[in-house]
Tab-separated table of C-alpha atoms in Angstrom:
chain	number	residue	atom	x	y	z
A	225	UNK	CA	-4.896	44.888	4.452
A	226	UNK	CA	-3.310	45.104	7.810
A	227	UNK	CA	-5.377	42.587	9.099
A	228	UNK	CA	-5.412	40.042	6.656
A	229	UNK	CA	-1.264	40.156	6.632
A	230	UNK	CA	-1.410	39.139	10.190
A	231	UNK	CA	-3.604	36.753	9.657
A	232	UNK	CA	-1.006	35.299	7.010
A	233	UNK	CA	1.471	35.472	9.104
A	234	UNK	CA	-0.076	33.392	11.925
A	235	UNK	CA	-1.911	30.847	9.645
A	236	UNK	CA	1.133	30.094	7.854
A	237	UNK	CA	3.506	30.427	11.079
A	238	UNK	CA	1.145	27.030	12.570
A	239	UNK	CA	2.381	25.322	9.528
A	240	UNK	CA	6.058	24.295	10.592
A	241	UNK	CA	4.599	23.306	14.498
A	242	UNK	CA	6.059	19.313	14.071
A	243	UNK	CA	8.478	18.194	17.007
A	244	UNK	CA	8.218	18.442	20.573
A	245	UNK	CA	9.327	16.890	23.865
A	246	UNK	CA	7.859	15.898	26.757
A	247	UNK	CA	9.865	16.539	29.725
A	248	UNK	CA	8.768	13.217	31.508
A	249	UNK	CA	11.948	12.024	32.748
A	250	UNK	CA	11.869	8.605	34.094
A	251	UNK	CA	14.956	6.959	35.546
A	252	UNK	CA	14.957	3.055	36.256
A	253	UNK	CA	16.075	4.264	40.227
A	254	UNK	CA	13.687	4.666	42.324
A	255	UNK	CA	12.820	8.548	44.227
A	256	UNK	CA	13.542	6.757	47.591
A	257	UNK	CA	17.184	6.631	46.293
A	258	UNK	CA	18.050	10.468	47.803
A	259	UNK	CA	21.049	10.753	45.445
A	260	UNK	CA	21.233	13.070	42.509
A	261	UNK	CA	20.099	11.806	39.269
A	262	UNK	CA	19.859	13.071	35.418
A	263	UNK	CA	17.811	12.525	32.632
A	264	UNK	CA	17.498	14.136	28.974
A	265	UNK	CA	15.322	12.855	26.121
A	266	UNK	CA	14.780	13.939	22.314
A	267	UNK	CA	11.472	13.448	20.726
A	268	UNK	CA	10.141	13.556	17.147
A	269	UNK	CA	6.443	14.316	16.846
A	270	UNK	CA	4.562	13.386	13.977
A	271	UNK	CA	1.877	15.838	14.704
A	272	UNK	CA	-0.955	17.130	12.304
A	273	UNK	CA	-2.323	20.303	13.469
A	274	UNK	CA	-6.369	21.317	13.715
A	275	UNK	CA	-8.563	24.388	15.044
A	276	UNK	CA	-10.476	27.352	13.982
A	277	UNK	CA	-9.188	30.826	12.621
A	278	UNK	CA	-10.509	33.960	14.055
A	279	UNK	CA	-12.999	34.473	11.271
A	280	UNK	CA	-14.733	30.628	11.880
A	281	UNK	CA	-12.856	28.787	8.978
A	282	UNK	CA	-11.234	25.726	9.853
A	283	UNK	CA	-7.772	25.060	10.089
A	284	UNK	CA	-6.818	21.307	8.838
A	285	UNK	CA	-2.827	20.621	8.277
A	286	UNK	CA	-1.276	16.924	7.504
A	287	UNK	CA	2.459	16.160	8.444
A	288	UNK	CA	3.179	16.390	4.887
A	289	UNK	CA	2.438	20.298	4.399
A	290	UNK	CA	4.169	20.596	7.954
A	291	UNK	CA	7.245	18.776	6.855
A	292	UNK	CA	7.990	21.011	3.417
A	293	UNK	CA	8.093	24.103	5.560
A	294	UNK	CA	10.591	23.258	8.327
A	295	UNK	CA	14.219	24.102	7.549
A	296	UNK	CA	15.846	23.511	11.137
A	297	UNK	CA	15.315	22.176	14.204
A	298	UNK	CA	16.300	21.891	17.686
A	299	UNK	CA	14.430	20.029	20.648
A	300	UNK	CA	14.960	18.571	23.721
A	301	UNK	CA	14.905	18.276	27.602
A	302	UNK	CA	16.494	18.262	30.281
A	303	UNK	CA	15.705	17.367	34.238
A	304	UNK	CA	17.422	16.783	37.287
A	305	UNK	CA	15.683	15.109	40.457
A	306	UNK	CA	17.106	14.262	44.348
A	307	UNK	CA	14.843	12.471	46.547
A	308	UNK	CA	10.929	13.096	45.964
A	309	UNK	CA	11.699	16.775	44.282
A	310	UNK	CA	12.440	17.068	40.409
A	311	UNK	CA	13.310	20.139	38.442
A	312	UNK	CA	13.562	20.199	34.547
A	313	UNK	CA	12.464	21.798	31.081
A	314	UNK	CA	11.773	21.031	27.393
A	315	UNK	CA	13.388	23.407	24.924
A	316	UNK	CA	11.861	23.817	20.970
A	317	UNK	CA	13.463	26.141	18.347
A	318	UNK	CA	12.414	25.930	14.967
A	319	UNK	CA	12.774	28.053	11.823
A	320	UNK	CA	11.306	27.425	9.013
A	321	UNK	CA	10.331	29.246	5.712
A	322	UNK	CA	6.852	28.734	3.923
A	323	UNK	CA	4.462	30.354	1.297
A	324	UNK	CA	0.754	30.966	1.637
A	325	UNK	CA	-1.733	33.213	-0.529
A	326	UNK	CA	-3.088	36.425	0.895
A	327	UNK	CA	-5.182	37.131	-1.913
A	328	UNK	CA	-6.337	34.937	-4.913
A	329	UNK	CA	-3.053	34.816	-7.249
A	330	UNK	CA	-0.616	36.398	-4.838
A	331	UNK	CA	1.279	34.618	-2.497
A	332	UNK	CA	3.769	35.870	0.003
A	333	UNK	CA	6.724	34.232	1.883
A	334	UNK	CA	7.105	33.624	5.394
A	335	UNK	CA	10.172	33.202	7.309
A	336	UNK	CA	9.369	32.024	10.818
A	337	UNK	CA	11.507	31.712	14.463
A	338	UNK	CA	9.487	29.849	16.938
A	339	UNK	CA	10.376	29.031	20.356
A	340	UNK	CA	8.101	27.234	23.117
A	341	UNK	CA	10.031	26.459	26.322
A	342	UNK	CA	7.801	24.326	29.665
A	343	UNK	CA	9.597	24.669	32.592
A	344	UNK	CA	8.266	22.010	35.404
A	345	UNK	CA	8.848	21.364	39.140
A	346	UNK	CA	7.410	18.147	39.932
A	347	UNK	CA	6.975	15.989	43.660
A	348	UNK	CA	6.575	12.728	43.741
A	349	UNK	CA	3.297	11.183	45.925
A	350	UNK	CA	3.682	7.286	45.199
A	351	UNK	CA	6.547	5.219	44.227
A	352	UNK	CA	6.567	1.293	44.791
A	353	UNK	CA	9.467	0.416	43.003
A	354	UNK	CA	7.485	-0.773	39.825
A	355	UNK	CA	4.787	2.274	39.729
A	356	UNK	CA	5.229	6.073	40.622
A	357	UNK	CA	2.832	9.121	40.250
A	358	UNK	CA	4.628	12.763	40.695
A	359	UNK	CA	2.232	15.910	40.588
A	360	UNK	CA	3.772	19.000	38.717
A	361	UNK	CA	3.173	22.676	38.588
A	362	UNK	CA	5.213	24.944	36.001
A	363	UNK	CA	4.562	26.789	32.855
A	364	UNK	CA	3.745	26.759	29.188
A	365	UNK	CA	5.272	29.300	27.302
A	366	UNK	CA	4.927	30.187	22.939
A	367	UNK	CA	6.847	33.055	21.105
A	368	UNK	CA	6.530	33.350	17.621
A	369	UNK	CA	7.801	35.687	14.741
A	370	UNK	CA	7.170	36.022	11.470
A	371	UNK	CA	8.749	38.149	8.297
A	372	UNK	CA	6.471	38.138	5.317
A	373	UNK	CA	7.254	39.128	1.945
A	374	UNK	CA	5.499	39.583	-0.603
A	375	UNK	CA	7.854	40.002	-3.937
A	376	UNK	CA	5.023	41.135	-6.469
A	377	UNK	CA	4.185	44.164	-4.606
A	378	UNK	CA	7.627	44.840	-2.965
A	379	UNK	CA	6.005	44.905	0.271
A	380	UNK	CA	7.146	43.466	3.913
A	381	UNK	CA	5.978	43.077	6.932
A	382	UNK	CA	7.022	41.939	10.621
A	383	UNK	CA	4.922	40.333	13.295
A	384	UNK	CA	5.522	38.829	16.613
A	385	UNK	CA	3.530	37.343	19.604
A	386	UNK	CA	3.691	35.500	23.025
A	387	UNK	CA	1.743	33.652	25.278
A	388	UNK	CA	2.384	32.639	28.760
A	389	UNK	CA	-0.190	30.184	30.698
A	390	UNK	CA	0.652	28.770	33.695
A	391	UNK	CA	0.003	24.647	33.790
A	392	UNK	CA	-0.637	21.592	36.917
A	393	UNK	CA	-0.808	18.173	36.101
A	394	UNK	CA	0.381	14.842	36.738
A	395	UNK	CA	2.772	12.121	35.574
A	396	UNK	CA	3.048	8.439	36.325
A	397	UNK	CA	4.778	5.481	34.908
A	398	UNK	CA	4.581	1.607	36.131
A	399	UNK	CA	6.763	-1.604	34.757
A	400	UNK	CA	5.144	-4.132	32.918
A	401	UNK	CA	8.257	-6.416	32.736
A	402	UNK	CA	11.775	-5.569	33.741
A	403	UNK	CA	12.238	-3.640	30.701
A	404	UNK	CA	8.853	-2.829	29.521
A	405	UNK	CA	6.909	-0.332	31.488
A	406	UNK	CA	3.438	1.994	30.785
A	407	UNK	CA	4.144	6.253	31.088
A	408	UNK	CA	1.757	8.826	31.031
A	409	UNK	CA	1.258	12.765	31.728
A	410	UNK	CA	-1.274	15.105	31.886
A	411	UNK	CA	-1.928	19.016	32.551
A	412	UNK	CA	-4.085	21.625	32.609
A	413	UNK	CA	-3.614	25.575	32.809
A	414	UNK	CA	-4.713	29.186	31.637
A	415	UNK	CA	-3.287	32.274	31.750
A	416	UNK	CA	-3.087	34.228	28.904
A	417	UNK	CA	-4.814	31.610	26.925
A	418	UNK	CA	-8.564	31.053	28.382
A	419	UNK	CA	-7.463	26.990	28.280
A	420	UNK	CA	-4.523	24.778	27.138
A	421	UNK	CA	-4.200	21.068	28.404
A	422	UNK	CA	-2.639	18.040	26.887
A	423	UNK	CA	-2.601	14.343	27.585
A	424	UNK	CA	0.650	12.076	26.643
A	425	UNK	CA	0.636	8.254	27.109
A	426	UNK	CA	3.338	5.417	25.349
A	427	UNK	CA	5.361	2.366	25.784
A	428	UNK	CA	8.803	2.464	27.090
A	429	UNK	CA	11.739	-0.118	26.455
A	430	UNK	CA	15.199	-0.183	28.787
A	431	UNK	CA	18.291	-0.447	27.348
A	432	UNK	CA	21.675	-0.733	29.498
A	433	UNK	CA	22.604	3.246	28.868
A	434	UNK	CA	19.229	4.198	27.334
A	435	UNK	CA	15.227	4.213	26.616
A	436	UNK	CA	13.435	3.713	23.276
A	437	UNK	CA	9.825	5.117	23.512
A	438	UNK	CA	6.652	5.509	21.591
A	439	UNK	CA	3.478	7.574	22.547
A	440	UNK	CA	1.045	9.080	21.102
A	441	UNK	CA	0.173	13.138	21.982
A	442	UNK	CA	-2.746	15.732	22.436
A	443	UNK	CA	-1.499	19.694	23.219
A	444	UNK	CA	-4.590	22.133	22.658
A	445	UNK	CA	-4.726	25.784	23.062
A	446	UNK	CA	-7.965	27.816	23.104
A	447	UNK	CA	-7.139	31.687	22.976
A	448	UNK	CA	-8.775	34.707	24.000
A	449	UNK	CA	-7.409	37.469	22.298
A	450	UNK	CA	-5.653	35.985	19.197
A	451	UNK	CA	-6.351	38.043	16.158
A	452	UNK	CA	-5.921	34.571	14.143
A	453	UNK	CA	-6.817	31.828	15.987
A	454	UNK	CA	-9.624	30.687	18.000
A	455	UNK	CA	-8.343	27.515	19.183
A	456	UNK	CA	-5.655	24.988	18.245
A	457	UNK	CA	-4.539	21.288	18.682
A	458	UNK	CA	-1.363	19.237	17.389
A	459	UNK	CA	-1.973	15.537	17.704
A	460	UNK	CA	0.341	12.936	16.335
A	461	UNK	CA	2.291	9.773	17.050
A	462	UNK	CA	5.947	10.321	18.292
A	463	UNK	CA	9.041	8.319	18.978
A	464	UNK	CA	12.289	9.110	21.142
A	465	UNK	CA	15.398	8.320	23.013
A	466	UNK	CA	15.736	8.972	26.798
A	467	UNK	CA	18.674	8.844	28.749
A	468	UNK	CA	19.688	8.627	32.267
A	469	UNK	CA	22.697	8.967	34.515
């Protein structure tokens, strides 16, 4: 019984995974300007979610299901750069409430606080003026918890979990036009996950005081000791403002 709560808890806790940032901050400047410069964004991620449970069974979850859980919502990042050295970090808080059955005609409630925070340090190796290509080295990091009722039986139960995996990668972006312009990221790291990577890429248009943006995203984990999941992956569509001063 113990087991299969837990497993409840962290099937139905993937359920309410929808927005996320990306932390690529782009300014129009270029890194050879050595002054200070800003930038903030805020995404929406239209992601379905995939993988496989601990026991082999597939897990298969539309926007739809993922969008009847969530109740609210905060996301966001936040960066600051000088010269060829940029520091910044993407923020996520959700809570969100959901059912799911435990046993056939019992189904318990789930109240859920989830918080994944990436912290990056980036350097930049290339910038022309109309293209630029920054390495980055940081941190992925995923805290969940979960209170489960279940109202027929007068029972509750409380779980919780972490995971820290330290992530490289890459970013670039290059203009098309004066306004339009190409961006892209990608990383790769482990830690206490045996693998987690994603690849970003979209279309950005300037505005005088902002950026409109749409991309399309791949995040993947693939744990080692979960006692729910063997592996999962949020892909999805996503659009967002970005700002910079």
């Amino acid at each position: 019984m113990k087991n299969m709560v837990r497993n409840s808890i962290w099937i139905a806790a993937i359920l309410v995974w929808v927005f996320c940032s990306t932390g690529i901050l782009y300014a129009k400047e270029s890194a050879r300007d050595d002054g200070w410069k800003f930038g903030a964004e805020l995404y929406f991620w239209g992601a379905s979610i995939g993988g496989k449970s601990a026991s082999g069974s597939d897990v298969d979850i539309d926007l739809d299901d993922i969008l009847d859980s969530l109740e609210f919502a905060f996301m966001g990042s936040a960066g600051v750069s000088k010269g060829k050295w940029s520091l910044g970090a993407d923020l996520i808080y959700l809570d969100a409430e959901n059912s799911a059955a435990i046993a056939p005609g019992l189904n318990a409630n789930v109240e859920l606080t989830n918080w994944i925070i990436t912290p990056l340090v980036g350097y930049n190796l290339v910038d022309t003026g109309k293209s630029r290509l920054d390495i980055v080295g940081g941190a992925r990091y995923l805290y969940m918890k979960a209170d489960l009722r279940v109202d027929a039986l007068g029972a509750r139960a409380e779980d919780s979990g972490s995971n820290w995996d330290a992530i490289i990668g890459a970013r670039g972006a290059v203009d098309l036009a004066e306004k339009w312009y190409l961006f892209g990221y990608l990383d790769i790291g482990t830690g206490e996950s045996d693998l987690t990577w994603q690849a970003f890429g979209g279309v950005g248009y300037r505005f005088k005081w902002f950026d409109l943006v749409a991309a399309y995203r791949y995040l993947r984990w693939d744990f080692d000791d979960n006692p729910a999941l063997d592996d999962l992956y949020l892909h999805g569509p996503g659009v967002g403002i970005r700002f910079a001063f």
